[in-house]
XYZ file of C-alpha atoms in Angstrom:
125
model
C 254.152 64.066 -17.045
C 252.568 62.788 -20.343
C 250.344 65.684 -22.208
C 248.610 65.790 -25.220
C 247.595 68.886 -26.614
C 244.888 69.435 -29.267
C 244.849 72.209 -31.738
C 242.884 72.923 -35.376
C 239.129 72.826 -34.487
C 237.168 75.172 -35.915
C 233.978 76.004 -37.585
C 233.943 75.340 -41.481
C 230.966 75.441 -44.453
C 230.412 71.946 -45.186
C 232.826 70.413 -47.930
C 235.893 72.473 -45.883
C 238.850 71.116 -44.743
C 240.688 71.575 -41.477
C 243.885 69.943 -40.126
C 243.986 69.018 -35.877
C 247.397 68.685 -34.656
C 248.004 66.626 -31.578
C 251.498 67.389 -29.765
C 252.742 64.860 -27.111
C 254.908 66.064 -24.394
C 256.523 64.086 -21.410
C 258.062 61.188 -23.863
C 258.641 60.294 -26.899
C 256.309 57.767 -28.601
C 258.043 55.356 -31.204
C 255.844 52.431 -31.471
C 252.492 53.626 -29.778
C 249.552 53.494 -30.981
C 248.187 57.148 -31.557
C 244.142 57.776 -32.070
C 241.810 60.651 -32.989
C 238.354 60.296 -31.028
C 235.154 61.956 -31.374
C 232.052 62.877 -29.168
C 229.006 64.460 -29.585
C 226.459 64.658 -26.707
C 224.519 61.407 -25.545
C 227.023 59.396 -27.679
C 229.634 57.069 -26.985
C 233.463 58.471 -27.742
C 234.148 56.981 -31.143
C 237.334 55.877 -32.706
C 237.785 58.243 -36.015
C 241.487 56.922 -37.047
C 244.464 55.330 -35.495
C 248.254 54.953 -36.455
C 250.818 53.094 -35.314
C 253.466 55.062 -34.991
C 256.608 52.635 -35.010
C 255.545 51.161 -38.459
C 253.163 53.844 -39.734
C 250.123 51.536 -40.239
C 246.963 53.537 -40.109
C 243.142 52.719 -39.385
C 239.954 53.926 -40.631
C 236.026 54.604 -39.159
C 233.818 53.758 -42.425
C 232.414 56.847 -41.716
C 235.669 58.696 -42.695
C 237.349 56.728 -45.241
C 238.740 58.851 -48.235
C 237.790 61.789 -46.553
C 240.179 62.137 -43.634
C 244.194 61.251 -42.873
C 245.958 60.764 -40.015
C 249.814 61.459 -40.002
C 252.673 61.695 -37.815
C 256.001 63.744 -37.427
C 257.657 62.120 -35.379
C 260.585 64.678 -34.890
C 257.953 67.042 -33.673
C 256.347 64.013 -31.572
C 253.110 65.608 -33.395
C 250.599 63.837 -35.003
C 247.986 65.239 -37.117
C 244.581 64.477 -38.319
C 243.966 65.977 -41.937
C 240.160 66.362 -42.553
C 238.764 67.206 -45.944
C 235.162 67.451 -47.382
C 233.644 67.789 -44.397
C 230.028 67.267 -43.406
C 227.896 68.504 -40.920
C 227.520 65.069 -39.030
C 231.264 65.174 -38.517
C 230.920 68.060 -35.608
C 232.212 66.937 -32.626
C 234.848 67.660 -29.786
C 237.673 65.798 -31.450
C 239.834 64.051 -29.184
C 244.087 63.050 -29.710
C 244.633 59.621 -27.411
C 247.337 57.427 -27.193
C 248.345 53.846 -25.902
C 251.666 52.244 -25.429
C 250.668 49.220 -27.210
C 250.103 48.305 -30.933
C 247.069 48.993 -32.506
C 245.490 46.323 -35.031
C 242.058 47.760 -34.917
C 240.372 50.396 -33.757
C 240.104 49.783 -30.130
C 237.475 51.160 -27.880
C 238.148 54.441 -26.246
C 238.704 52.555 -23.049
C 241.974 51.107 -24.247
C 243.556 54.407 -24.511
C 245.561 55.976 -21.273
C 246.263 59.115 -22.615
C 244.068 61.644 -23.721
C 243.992 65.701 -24.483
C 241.049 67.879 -23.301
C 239.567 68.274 -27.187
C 239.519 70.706 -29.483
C 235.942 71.799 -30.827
C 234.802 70.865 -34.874
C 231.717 72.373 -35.903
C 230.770 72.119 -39.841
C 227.628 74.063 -40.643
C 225.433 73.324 -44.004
């Protein structure tokens, strides 16, 4: 059975940094596409950052460019999402996702099969 596991959330002053992790369990991804996904209430689920994990190739939201990282391990079929200077419009439930196929954008939440429960960011002013 295919599980993803979230883990990191927290709440942070604004300008913080916290790091989700996102372990996979059930397989072993090599050239799936991995993606962090956030929601906040009455809002759709929004892509944040993807990577590819066979070739390492990673994607950005606008919103999040320079600020945030994603990065894999793949001997610890982990990927992580490092998030620095953080801003209160970034709160969210943060969501790990993944698909079996490659990623050249973003794709909609919809394209994604896989997905952990959340883990809860909240970054106060």
């Amino acid at each position: 059975q295919v599980q993803l596991v979230e883990s990191g959330g927290g709440s942070v002053q604004a300008g913080g940094s916290l790091r989700l992790s996102c372990v996979v369990s059930g397989y072993k991804y090599s050239r799936d596409c991995m993606g962090w996904f956030r929601q906040v209430p009455e809002k759709e689920r929004e892509g944040v950052a993807v990577i590819n994990t066979g070739d390492g190739s990673t994607l950005y939201a606008d919103s999040v460019k320079g600020r945030f990282t994603i990065s894999q391990d793949n001997a610890k079929n982990t990927v992580y999402l490092q998030m620095n200077s953080l801003k209160p419009e970034d709160t969210a439930m943060y969501y790990c996702a993944a698909t079996m196929y490659y990623c050249a954008v973003i794709p909609r939440a919809s394209s994604f099969k896989y997905w952990g429960r959340g883990t809860q960011v909240t970054v106060s002013s």
